[in-house]
Coordinates of C-alpha atoms in Angstrom, one line a residue:
Chain A
X1 CA 0.0 0.0 0.0
X2 CA 1.7 3.2 -1.1
X3 CA -1.4 5.3 -0.4
X4 CA -1.2 5.0 3.3
X5 CA -0.7 8.6 3.9
X6 CA -3.9 9.7 2.3
X7 CA -6.1 7.5 4.6
X8 CA -6.1 9.9 7.6
X9 CA -7.6 12.5 5.2
X10 CA -9.8 10.2 3.3
X11 CA -11.5 8.3 6.2
X12 CA -12.9 11.5 8.0
X13 CA -13.9 12.9 4.6
X14 CA -16.0 9.9 3.6
X15 CA -17.5 9.7 7.1
X16 CA -18.3 13.4 7.0
X17 CA -20.2 13.0 3.7
X18 CA -22.1 10.0 5.2
X19 CA -22.9 11.9 8.3
X20 CA -24.7 14.6 6.3
X21 CA -27.2 11.9 5.2
X22 CA -27.7 10.5 8.6
X23 CA -28.5 13.9 10.2
X24 CA -31.6 13.0 12.2
X25 CA -30.4 9.6 13.4
X26 CA -28.3 10.5 16.4
X27 CA -27.2 7.0 17.3
X28 CA -26.2 6.1 13.8
X29 CA -24.2 9.4 13.6
X30 CA -22.4 8.5 16.8
X31 CA -21.5 5.0 15.4
X32 CA -20.2 6.4 12.1
X33 CA -18.2 9.2 13.7
X34 CA -16.8 6.9 16.4
X35 CA -15.8 4.2 14.0
X36 CA -14.2 6.5 11.5
X37 CA -12.3 8.3 14.3
X38 CA -11.0 4.9 15.6
X39 CA -10.0 3.9 12.1
X40 CA -8.1 7.2 11.6
X41 CA -6.2 6.6 14.9
X42 CA -5.3 3.0 13.7
X43 CA -4.2 4.0 10.2
X44 CA -2.2 7.1 11.4
X45 CA -0.4 4.9 14.0
X46 CA 0.5 2.5 11.1
X47 CA 1.6 5.5 9.1
X48 CA 4.0 6.6 11.8
X49 CA 5.5 3.1 11.9
X50 CA 5.8 3.1 8.1
X51 CA 7.6 6.4 8.1
X52 CA 9.8 5.1 10.9
X53 CA 10.9 2.0 8.9
X54 CA 10.9 3.3 5.3
X55 CA 11.6 7.0 5.6
X56 CA 9.6 9.9 4.2
X57 CA 6.4 8.8 2.4
X58 CA 5.3 10.8 -0.6
X59 CA 2.3 10.5 -2.9
X60 CA 2.0 12.2 -6.2
X61 CA -1.7 12.6 -6.7
X62 CA -2.9 11.3 -10.1
X63 CA 0.7 10.3 -10.9
X64 CA 1.8 13.8 -12.0
X65 CA 5.5 14.2 -11.4
X66 CA 6.5 16.1 -8.3
X67 CA 6.7 19.8 -9.0
X68 CA 3.8 19.8 -11.4
X69 CA 1.1 18.0 -9.5
X70 CA 0.0 18.1 -5.9
X71 CA 2.3 16.0 -3.7
X72 CA 1.3 14.7 -0.3
X73 CA 4.3 14.4 1.9
X74 CA 4.4 12.6 5.3
X75 CA 7.7 13.0 7.1
X76 CA 8.0 12.0 10.7
X77 CA 6.8 15.4 12.1
X78 CA 3.6 15.4 10.1
X79 CA 2.9 11.7 10.7
X80 CA 3.3 12.2 14.5
X81 CA 1.1 15.3 14.4
X82 CA -1.5 13.4 12.3
X83 CA -1.5 10.6 14.9
X84 CA -1.8 13.1 17.8
X85 CA -4.7 14.9 16.0
X86 CA -6.5 11.6 15.5
X87 CA -6.2 10.7 19.2
X88 CA -7.3 14.1 20.4
X89 CA -10.2 14.0 17.9
X90 CA -11.3 10.6 19.2
X91 CA -11.2 11.7 22.8
X92 CA -13.2 14.9 22.0
X93 CA -15.7 12.8 20.1
X94 CA -16.4 10.4 22.9
X95 CA -16.7 13.4 25.2
X96 CA -19.2 14.9 22.8
X97 CA -21.4 11.9 23.0
X98 CA -22.3 12.6 26.6
X99 CA -22.1 16.4 26.7
X100 CA -23.0 18.1 23.4
X101 CA -26.8 17.5 23.5
X102 CA -29.3 16.3 20.9
X103 CA -30.1 19.7 19.6
X104 CA -26.6 20.3 18.3
X105 CA -26.1 16.6 17.2
X106 CA -29.1 16.8 14.9
X107 CA -27.7 19.8 13.1
X108 CA -24.6 18.3 11.6
X109 CA -22.3 18.6 14.6
X110 CA -20.5 15.3 13.7
X111 CA -20.2 16.2 10.0
X112 CA -18.6 19.5 10.8
X113 CA -16.4 17.7 13.3
X114 CA -15.2 15.2 10.7
X115 CA -14.5 17.9 8.2
X116 CA -12.4 19.8 10.8
X117 CA -10.3 16.7 11.1
X118 CA -10.0 16.5 7.3
X119 CA -8.7 20.0 7.3
X120 CA -6.2 19.6 10.1
X121 CA -4.8 16.2 8.8
X122 CA -4.6 17.6 5.3
X123 CA -2.7 20.7 6.4
X124 CA -0.2 18.5 8.3
X125 CA 0.3 16.2 5.3
X126 CA 0.3 18.4 2.2
X127 CA 3.4 19.3 0.3
X128 CA 2.0 22.2 -1.8
X129 CA 1.7 25.7 -0.5
X130 CA -1.7 26.5 -2.2
X131 CA -3.1 23.2 -1.1
X132 CA -2.1 24.1 2.4
X133 CA -4.3 27.2 2.0
X134 CA -7.2 25.1 0.8
X135 CA -6.8 22.7 3.8
X136 CA -6.6 25.8 6.0
X137 CA -10.0 26.9 4.6
X138 CA -11.5 23.4 5.1
X139 CA -10.4 23.5 8.7
X140 CA -11.5 27.1 9.2
X141 CA -14.9 26.7 7.5
X142 CA -15.7 23.7 9.8
X143 CA -14.5 25.7 12.8
X144 CA -16.9 28.6 11.9
X145 CA -19.7 26.1 11.9
X146 CA -18.6 24.5 15.2
X147 CA -18.1 27.8 17.0
X148 CA -21.5 29.2 16.1
X149 CA -23.5 25.9 16.2
X150 CA -26.2 26.3 18.8
X151 CA -26.6 30.0 18.2
X152 CA -26.5 31.4 21.7
X153 CA -25.9 35.2 22.0
X154 CA -22.2 34.9 23.1
X155 CA -21.5 32.4 20.3
X156 CA -23.0 34.7 17.6
X157 CA -21.1 37.7 19.0
X158 CA -17.7 36.1 19.2
X159 CA -17.9 34.2 15.9
X160 CA -18.4 37.4 14.0
X161 CA -15.0 38.5 15.3
X162 CA -13.4 35.1 14.8
X163 CA -14.6 34.9 11.2
X164 CA -13.5 38.4 10.4
X165 CA -10.0 37.8 11.7
X166 CA -9.7 34.6 9.7
X167 CA -11.1 36.1 6.5
X168 CA -8.4 38.8 6.7
X169 CA -5.6 36.3 7.5
X170 CA -6.8 34.1 4.6
X171 CA -6.6 37.0 2.2
X172 CA -3.1 37.7 3.5
X173 CA -2.2 34.1 2.9
X174 CA -3.4 34.4 -0.8
X175 CA -1.3 37.6 -1.1
X176 CA 1.8 35.9 0.3
X177 CA 1.4 32.9 -2.0
X178 CA 1.0 35.4 -4.9
X179 CA 4.2 37.1 -4.0
X180 CA 6.1 33.9 -3.5
X181 CA 4.8 32.5 -6.9
X182 CA 6.0 35.7 -8.7
X183 CA 9.5 35.3 -7.2
X184 CA 10.0 31.5 -7.5
X185 CA 7.4 30.4 -10.0
X186 CA 6.4 27.2 -8.3
X187 CA 4.0 26.0 -5.6
X188 CA 5.5 22.7 -4.6
X189 CA 7.1 23.2 -1.2
X190 CA 10.3 21.2 -1.9
X191 CA 10.7 22.9 -5.3
X192 CA 10.2 26.4 -3.7
X193 CA 13.0 25.5 -1.2
X194 CA 15.3 24.5 -4.1
X195 CA 14.5 27.7 -6.0
X196 CA 15.1 29.9 -3.0
X197 CA 18.4 28.2 -2.4
X198 CA 19.4 28.9 -6.0
X199 CA 18.6 32.7 -5.7
X200 CA 20.1 32.9 -2.2
X201 CA 23.5 31.5 -2.9
X202 CA 25.3 34.8 -2.4
X203 CA 22.8 36.6 -0.1
X204 CA 19.2 36.2 0.6
X205 CA 17.3 38.8 -1.5
X206 CA 15.3 41.3 0.5
X207 CA 12.0 40.2 -1.1
X208 CA 12.5 36.7 0.3
X209 CA 12.8 38.2 3.8
X210 CA 9.7 40.3 3.2
X211 CA 7.8 37.2 2.2
X212 CA 9.1 35.3 5.2
X213 CA 7.8 38.0 7.5
X214 CA 4.5 38.0 5.6
X215 CA 4.1 34.3 6.2
X216 CA 5.0 34.8 9.8
X217 CA 2.1 37.4 10.0
X218 CA -0.3 35.0 8.3
X219 CA 0.5 31.9 10.4
X220 CA 0.9 34.1 13.5
X221 CA -2.7 35.1 13.1
X222 CA -3.7 31.5 12.9
X223 CA -1.4 30.4 15.7
X224 CA -1.9 33.3 18.0
X225 CA 1.6 34.8 18.5
X226 CA 2.2 38.1 20.3
X227 CA 0.7 41.0 18.6
X228 CA -1.8 38.9 16.7
X229 CA -3.3 36.8 19.5
X230 CA -6.0 39.4 20.5
X231 CA -8.9 37.5 18.9
X232 CA -8.2 34.2 20.7
X233 CA -9.3 34.7 24.3
X234 CA -12.7 36.0 23.4
X235 CA -13.5 33.6 20.5
X236 CA -12.4 30.5 22.4
X237 CA -14.5 31.4 25.4
X238 CA -17.7 31.0 23.4
X239 CA -18.1 27.4 22.2
X240 CA -19.0 24.4 24.4
X241 CA -16.3 22.3 26.1
X242 CA -15.5 19.5 23.5
X243 CA -15.4 22.1 20.6
X244 CA -13.1 24.3 22.8
X245 CA -10.8 21.3 23.5
X246 CA -10.6 20.5 19.8
X247 CA -9.8 24.1 18.9
X248 CA -7.3 24.6 21.7
X249 CA -5.5 21.4 20.9
X250 CA -5.5 21.6 17.1
X251 CA -6.2 24.9 15.4
X252 CA -3.4 27.1 16.8
X253 CA -1.0 24.1 16.4
X254 CA -1.6 24.0 12.7
X255 CA -0.4 27.6 12.5
X256 CA 2.7 26.7 14.6
X257 CA 3.4 23.7 12.3
X258 CA 3.1 25.9 9.3
X259 CA 5.6 28.4 10.8
X260 CA 7.9 25.4 11.6
X261 CA 7.6 24.1 8.1
X262 CA 8.2 27.3 6.2
X263 CA 10.9 28.6 8.5
X264 CA 12.9 25.3 8.3
X265 CA 12.2 24.5 4.7
X266 CA 12.1 27.8 2.9
X267 CA 13.7 30.6 4.8
X268 CA 16.7 29.0 6.5
X269 CA 19.4 30.8 4.5
X270 CA 19.6 34.1 6.2
X271 CA 18.3 33.6 9.8
X272 CA 19.8 36.8 11.1
X273 CA 16.6 38.9 10.7
X274 CA 13.7 36.5 10.4
X275 CA 14.6 34.1 13.2
X276 CA 15.6 37.0 15.5
X277 CA 12.2 38.4 14.9
X278 CA 10.6 35.0 15.5
X279 CA 12.5 34.7 18.8
X280 CA 11.6 38.2 20.0
X281 CA 7.9 37.6 19.2
X282 CA 8.0 34.2 20.9
X283 CA 9.4 35.7 24.1
X284 CA 6.8 38.4 24.1
X285 CA 4.1 35.8 23.4
X286 CA 5.1 33.9 26.5
X287 CA 5.2 37.1 28.7
X288 CA 1.8 38.3 27.6
X289 CA 0.3 34.8 27.9
X290 CA 1.6 34.5 31.4
X291 CA 0.1 37.9 32.4
X292 CA -3.2 36.8 31.0
X293 CA -3.1 33.4 32.8
X294 CA -2.3 35.1 36.1
X295 CA -4.9 37.8 35.8
X296 CA -8.1 35.9 35.3
X297 CA -10.3 34.1 37.9
X298 CA -12.0 32.0 35.3
X299 CA -11.1 28.4 34.6
X300 CA -11.6 28.6 30.8
X301 CA -9.7 31.9 30.5
X302 CA -6.7 30.6 32.4
X303 CA -6.4 27.5 30.2
X304 CA -7.0 29.6 27.1
X305 CA -4.0 31.9 28.0
X306 CA -2.0 28.8 28.6
X307 CA -2.4 27.9 24.9
X308 CA -0.7 31.2 24.1
X309 CA 2.1 30.5 26.4
X310 CA 2.7 27.1 24.9
X311 CA 2.7 28.6 21.4
X312 CA 5.5 30.9 22.6
X313 CA 7.5 28.1 24.1
X314 CA 7.4 26.0 21.0
X315 CA 8.4 29.0 18.8
X316 CA 11.4 29.8 21.1
X317 CA 12.6 26.3 20.5
X318 CA 12.0 26.7 16.8
X319 CA 13.8 30.1 16.5
X320 CA 17.0 28.6 18.1
X321 CA 17.4 26.3 15.1
X322 CA 19.7 23.7 16.8
X323 CA 18.9 20.0 16.5
X324 CA 18.2 19.8 20.2
X325 CA 15.8 22.7 20.3
X326 CA 13.9 21.5 17.2
X327 CA 13.5 18.1 18.8
X328 CA 12.3 19.8 22.0
X329 CA 9.8 21.9 20.0
X330 CA 8.3 18.8 18.4
X331 CA 8.2 17.0 21.7
X332 CA 6.5 19.9 23.4
X333 CA 4.1 20.4 20.5
X334 CA 2.7 16.9 20.8
X335 CA 2.7 17.0 24.6
X336 CA 0.8 20.2 24.5
X337 CA -1.8 18.9 22.1
X338 CA -2.6 16.0 24.4
X339 CA -2.5 17.9 27.6
X340 CA -4.4 21.0 26.5
X341 CA -7.2 18.8 25.2
X342 CA -7.3 17.0 28.5
X343 CA -7.3 20.2 30.5
X344 CA -10.1 21.8 28.5
X345 CA -12.2 18.7 28.9
X346 CA -11.6 18.6 32.7
X347 CA -12.3 22.3 32.9
X348 CA -15.5 21.6 31.0
X349 CA -16.5 19.0 33.5
X350 CA -15.8 21.4 36.4
X351 CA -17.8 24.1 34.8
X352 CA -20.7 21.7 34.1
X353 CA -20.8 20.6 37.7
X354 CA -20.7 24.1 39.1
X355 CA -22.8 25.7 36.4
X356 CA -20.2 28.5 36.0
X357 CA -16.6 28.7 35.1
X358 CA -16.0 31.6 37.6
X359 CA -13.3 30.2 40.0
X360 CA -14.6 32.3 42.9
X361 CA -17.9 30.4 42.8
X362 CA -16.3 27.0 42.8
X363 CA -14.9 25.3 45.9
X364 CA -14.3 22.0 47.6
X365 CA -14.9 19.7 44.6
X366 CA -12.4 17.1 45.7
X367 CA -14.8 15.8 48.5
X368 CA -17.4 14.6 46.0
X369 CA -15.2 14.1 42.9
X370 CA -11.8 12.8 44.0
X371 CA -11.1 11.1 40.6
X372 CA -11.7 14.4 38.8
X373 CA -9.5 16.3 41.3
X374 CA -6.5 14.0 41.1
X375 CA -6.7 13.7 37.3
X376 CA -6.7 17.5 37.1
X377 CA -3.7 17.6 39.5
X378 CA -1.7 15.2 37.2
X379 CA -2.7 17.2 34.2
X380 CA -1.5 20.4 35.9
X381 CA 1.8 18.9 36.8
X382 CA 2.2 17.6 33.3
X383 CA 1.5 21.0 31.8
X384 CA 4.0 22.8 34.0
X385 CA 6.7 20.2 33.2
X386 CA 7.4 18.5 36.5
X387 CA 10.0 15.8 35.8
X388 CA 8.4 12.4 35.4
X389 CA 5.7 13.9 33.1
X390 CA 5.8 14.8 29.5
X391 CA 6.2 18.6 29.6
X392 CA 9.6 18.2 31.2
X393 CA 11.7 16.7 28.4
X394 CA 10.5 19.1 25.7
X395 CA 11.3 22.1 27.9
X396 CA 14.7 20.7 28.9
X397 CA 15.6 20.3 25.2
X398 CA 14.3 23.8 24.3
X399 CA 16.3 25.4 27.1
X400 CA 19.4 23.4 26.3
X401 CA 19.1 24.3 22.6
X402 CA 18.5 27.9 23.6
X403 CA 21.7 28.1 25.6
X404 CA 23.7 26.4 22.8
X405 CA 22.4 28.9 20.3
X406 CA 23.1 31.7 22.8
X407 CA 19.4 32.6 22.9
X408 CA 19.8 33.2 26.6
X409 CA 16.7 35.4 27.0
X410 CA 14.5 32.8 25.3
X411 CA 15.8 30.0 27.5
X412 CA 15.5 32.0 30.7
X413 CA 11.9 33.2 29.9
X414 CA 10.9 29.6 29.1
X415 CA 12.2 28.5 32.5
X416 CA 10.5 31.2 34.4
X417 CA 7.3 30.8 32.5
X418 CA 7.0 27.2 33.8
X419 CA 6.8 28.4 37.4
X420 CA 4.0 30.9 36.6
X421 CA 2.2 28.3 34.5
X422 CA 2.3 26.0 37.5
X423 CA 1.0 28.9 39.7
X424 CA -1.8 29.7 37.3
X425 CA -3.0 26.1 37.0
X426 CA -2.6 25.4 40.7
X427 CA -4.7 28.4 41.4
X428 CA -7.6 26.4 39.7
X429 CA -6.7 23.3 41.7
X430 CA -6.4 25.0 45.1
X431 CA -9.4 27.2 44.8
X432 CA -11.6 24.8 42.9
X433 CA -10.9 21.5 44.6
X434 CA -9.9 22.4 48.1
X435 CA -11.9 24.4 50.6
X436 CA -15.3 23.7 52.1
X437 CA -17.6 21.7 49.8
X438 CA -20.7 23.4 48.4
X439 CA -23.8 22.0 46.9
X440 CA -24.4 22.8 43.3
X441 CA -27.9 22.9 41.8
X442 CA -27.6 20.8 38.6
X443 CA -24.6 18.7 39.6
X444 CA -26.6 15.5 39.7
X445 CA -27.4 15.7 36.0
X446 CA -23.8 15.7 34.9
X447 CA -22.6 12.2 34.0
X448 CA -19.1 12.8 35.5
X449 CA -18.0 9.1 35.3
X450 CA -18.7 8.9 31.6
X451 CA -17.3 12.3 30.8
X452 CA -14.1 11.4 32.6
X453 CA -13.3 8.6 30.1
X454 CA -11.9 11.0 27.4
X455 CA -9.6 13.1 29.6
X456 CA -8.4 10.0 31.5
X457 CA -7.4 8.4 28.1
X458 CA -5.5 11.6 27.2
X459 CA -3.8 11.9 30.5
X460 CA -2.7 8.2 30.5
X461 CA -1.2 8.8 27.0
X462 CA 0.4 12.0 28.2
X463 CA 2.0 10.3 31.2
X464 CA 3.2 7.4 29.0
X465 CA 4.6 9.9 26.6
X466 CA 6.6 11.5 29.4
X467 CA 7.6 8.3 31.3
X468 CA 8.3 6.3 28.1
X469 CA 10.3 9.1 26.5
X470 CA 13.1 6.6 25.8
X471 CA 10.7 4.8 23.5
X472 CA 9.3 8.0 21.9
X473 CA 12.5 9.8 21.4
X474 CA 13.8 7.9 18.3
X475 CA 10.6 9.1 16.5
X476 CA 11.1 12.7 17.7
X477 CA 14.8 12.8 16.7
X478 CA 13.9 11.5 13.2
X479 CA 11.4 14.3 12.9
X480 CA 13.9 16.9 14.0
X481 CA 16.5 15.6 11.6
X482 CA 14.2 16.3 8.7
X483 CA 13.6 19.8 10.0
X484 CA 17.3 20.7 10.6
X485 CA 18.3 19.2 7.2
X486 CA 15.8 20.2 4.5
X487 CA 17.7 18.3 1.8
X488 CA 16.2 15.0 3.2
X489 CA 12.7 16.4 2.5
X490 CA 13.7 17.8 -0.9
X491 CA 15.3 14.5 -2.0
X492 CA 12.2 12.5 -0.9
X493 CA 9.9 14.7 -2.9
X494 CA 11.9 15.6 -6.0
X495 CA 13.6 12.4 -6.8
X496 CA 16.3 13.7 -9.2
X497 CA 17.7 16.5 -7.0
Chain B
X1 CA 0.5 47.3 -17.0
X2 CA 1.6 45.6 -13.8
X3 CA 2.3 49.0 -12.3
X4 CA -1.2 50.2 -13.0
X5 CA -2.6 47.0 -11.6
X6 CA -0.4 47.4 -8.5
X7 CA -1.9 50.9 -7.9
X8 CA -5.5 49.6 -8.4
X9 CA -4.9 46.7 -6.0
X10 CA -3.4 49.1 -3.5
X11 CA -6.5 51.3 -3.7
X12 CA -8.7 48.2 -3.2
X13 CA -6.7 47.2 -0.1
X14 CA -6.9 50.8 1.2
X15 CA -10.6 50.9 0.9
X16 CA -11.0 47.5 2.3
X17 CA -8.9 48.4 5.4
X18 CA -10.9 51.6 5.9
X19 CA -14.2 49.8 5.6
X20 CA -13.2 47.0 8.0
X21 CA -12.2 49.5 10.6
X22 CA -15.7 51.0 10.7
X23 CA -18.5 50.3 13.2
X24 CA -21.2 48.9 11.0
X25 CA -21.1 45.1 10.4
X26 CA -22.3 45.4 6.9
X27 CA -19.6 47.8 5.9
X28 CA -17.1 45.4 7.4
X29 CA -18.4 42.6 5.1
X30 CA -18.2 44.9 2.1
X31 CA -14.6 45.5 3.2
X32 CA -13.9 41.8 3.2
X33 CA -15.4 41.6 -0.3
X34 CA -13.0 44.3 -1.5
X35 CA -10.1 42.6 0.2
X36 CA -10.7 39.4 -1.6
X37 CA -11.1 41.2 -4.9
X38 CA -7.7 42.8 -4.3
X39 CA -6.1 39.5 -3.4
X40 CA -7.4 37.8 -6.5
X41 CA -6.3 40.6 -8.8
X42 CA -2.9 40.4 -7.1
X43 CA -2.6 36.7 -7.8
X44 CA -3.5 37.4 -11.5
X45 CA -0.9 40.3 -11.7
X46 CA 1.8 38.4 -9.9
X47 CA 1.4 35.5 -12.4
X48 CA 2.4 38.0 -15.1
X49 CA 0.3 40.0 -17.5
X50 CA 2.1 39.3 -20.8
X51 CA 0.1 39.0 -24.0
X52 CA -0.9 35.5 -25.1
X53 CA -3.9 33.4 -26.0
X54 CA -6.4 32.2 -23.5
X55 CA -5.2 28.9 -22.1
X56 CA -7.2 26.7 -24.5
X57 CA -5.2 24.3 -26.6
X58 CA -7.7 24.6 -29.4
X59 CA -6.4 28.2 -30.0
X60 CA -3.1 26.8 -31.5
X61 CA -1.4 30.0 -30.5
X62 CA 2.4 30.4 -30.3
X63 CA 2.2 31.4 -26.6
X64 CA -0.4 31.2 -23.9
X65 CA -1.1 33.1 -20.7
X66 CA -0.1 31.4 -17.5
X67 CA -2.9 29.0 -16.6
X68 CA -1.8 28.3 -13.0
X69 CA -2.8 31.6 -11.4
X70 CA -6.2 31.4 -13.1
X71 CA -6.8 28.1 -11.4
X72 CA -5.6 29.4 -8.1
X73 CA -7.9 32.4 -8.4
X74 CA -10.9 30.2 -9.3
X75 CA -10.3 28.2 -6.2
X76 CA -9.8 31.3 -4.0
X77 CA -13.0 32.8 -5.5
X78 CA -15.3 29.9 -4.6
X79 CA -13.7 29.7 -1.1
X80 CA -14.2 33.4 -0.4
X81 CA -17.7 33.1 -1.9
X82 CA -18.6 30.4 0.6
X83 CA -17.1 32.2 3.5
X84 CA -18.8 35.5 2.6
X85 CA -22.2 33.7 2.3
X86 CA -21.7 32.2 5.7
X87 CA -20.6 35.6 7.1
X88 CA -23.6 37.4 5.7
X89 CA -26.1 34.9 7.2
X90 CA -24.2 35.1 10.4
X91 CA -24.5 38.9 10.4
X92 CA -28.2 38.5 9.7
X93 CA -28.7 36.1 12.6
X94 CA -26.6 38.3 14.9
X95 CA -28.9 41.2 13.9
X96 CA -32.0 39.2 14.7
X97 CA -30.7 37.9 18.0
X98 CA -28.8 40.8 19.4
X99 CA -30.7 43.6 17.7
X100 CA -27.7 45.7 16.6
X101 CA -25.1 45.8 13.8
X102 CA -22.9 48.3 15.7
X103 CA -19.6 46.6 16.5
X104 CA -19.2 48.8 19.6
X105 CA -22.3 47.2 21.1
X106 CA -21.1 43.6 20.3
X107 CA -18.4 43.8 23.0
X108 CA -18.2 41.0 25.5
X109 CA -18.2 41.3 29.3
X110 CA -19.7 39.5 32.2
X111 CA -23.1 41.2 32.2
X112 CA -23.5 41.2 28.4
X113 CA -23.5 37.5 27.7

């Protein structure tokens, strides 16, 4: 089977189409969506193993030779991200079964969910810059539907802003692709990289630097980096918990992946200006995210600002451009997808029990819900990077790489941010779980035991990911090798170069 | 010709930015329409505006215009059409539910949910 790498895109696409026909049959929808999510997990795990043994997988669609047709490329990084996406999607799906409610389920919730996974998996797998734009739009269009589905006032109000920001960033993406096409005359990512190397042999022309910054603005708007994150806290506050978990774990990470891909494959010749800019913005992203996470007394808001911090940490590792820091970034990226999804789901359960997400109105939950409390505690420690858990190794590598590349500020800020992240998340634990228990009105209607399945799966995986890092690390280092040496990627796509 | 197009596209972007910074939601949507016009014209211009036949092999011309940007624009047009349709219906629903199209009154805070 040479077409393995298209299956994580194809399976959700087919199930999404089927789900449109099954709109009124909620149980049938759940079975179709659940089965397709499970199949996606299985096939993406097989894909990771395939990439591990046979190297980078490429697929020229319709047998057109590499620079002329659309090529799907699955190197280790994208295969791992596809696997993580599938796992997070599966967890959010089984959480949705118990929490999202029949009203939303009847109006194409699962179809939009499947198409979102198509968009994310496609964006991770594609090897063509315009095709990346198209998969971005598939992902964004489904996210518009998911964010507004239900039509409450806050959802309507916030989705207006969310859509406006994304329409502008999509137009900027088209503009950036237009500029790049006029300079290099190709759209295949590997071929663009070759062409940019050819014109950058003496010095990188100014226009390439301008395009690099334009791409940073585009993907920074998607991925919420420092001056461009303003839309995120409001928009992510609106949708229900499983949608929020899906967004928090996947959408910004696609932006981060795209920055990683373009900055290691296209714009690596003259890193003086572009990567310095990336590093500065990443540091400011962490600082502003930390300020937000400390300022709020709202469970969802605190976790939302933690997304921004994590984006900053990953980009600090990326901007150092040493093999260690790149490996750290990939490690932290996958860790963050798993743990953020789990945290949002746990926060959703807490908010459902208490009927509010205001931390000042929640207290003493551990008396009645010890399982929820200790799971949240482990999730919090994992997020902050306490040694046996998964956040630790990623951050250690990022800091080590930062010191090697003499990016002292970046490394120091990453270290200090861990402490404040721990403080912000422990604030939830101490105030929400300790203290005198209080009776909540609608708490009996919340099926806590069934809702806990999804976050517990994610946390177990997260803990395994940290404790079994000896087992995981060969995969990560293979991914980092492709990032630090783009020729491997180019040779895999364009056979004759 | 490319220089003239660059000026026209610049004016489109300028108007789009101005409209998107206004208070009325409908003006903002008109702004996004102008922005996508500008982006599509930019794709066409950046592909090159040299003379040549329309990209139909039946023309048997010595040279053709570049077909790739045209395909990209066609894709981008239908995508922005879909998004604009969604956005317009969303604006309509927002007007029905919240009773205003003034962006100043669509702010979020605790009491305004």
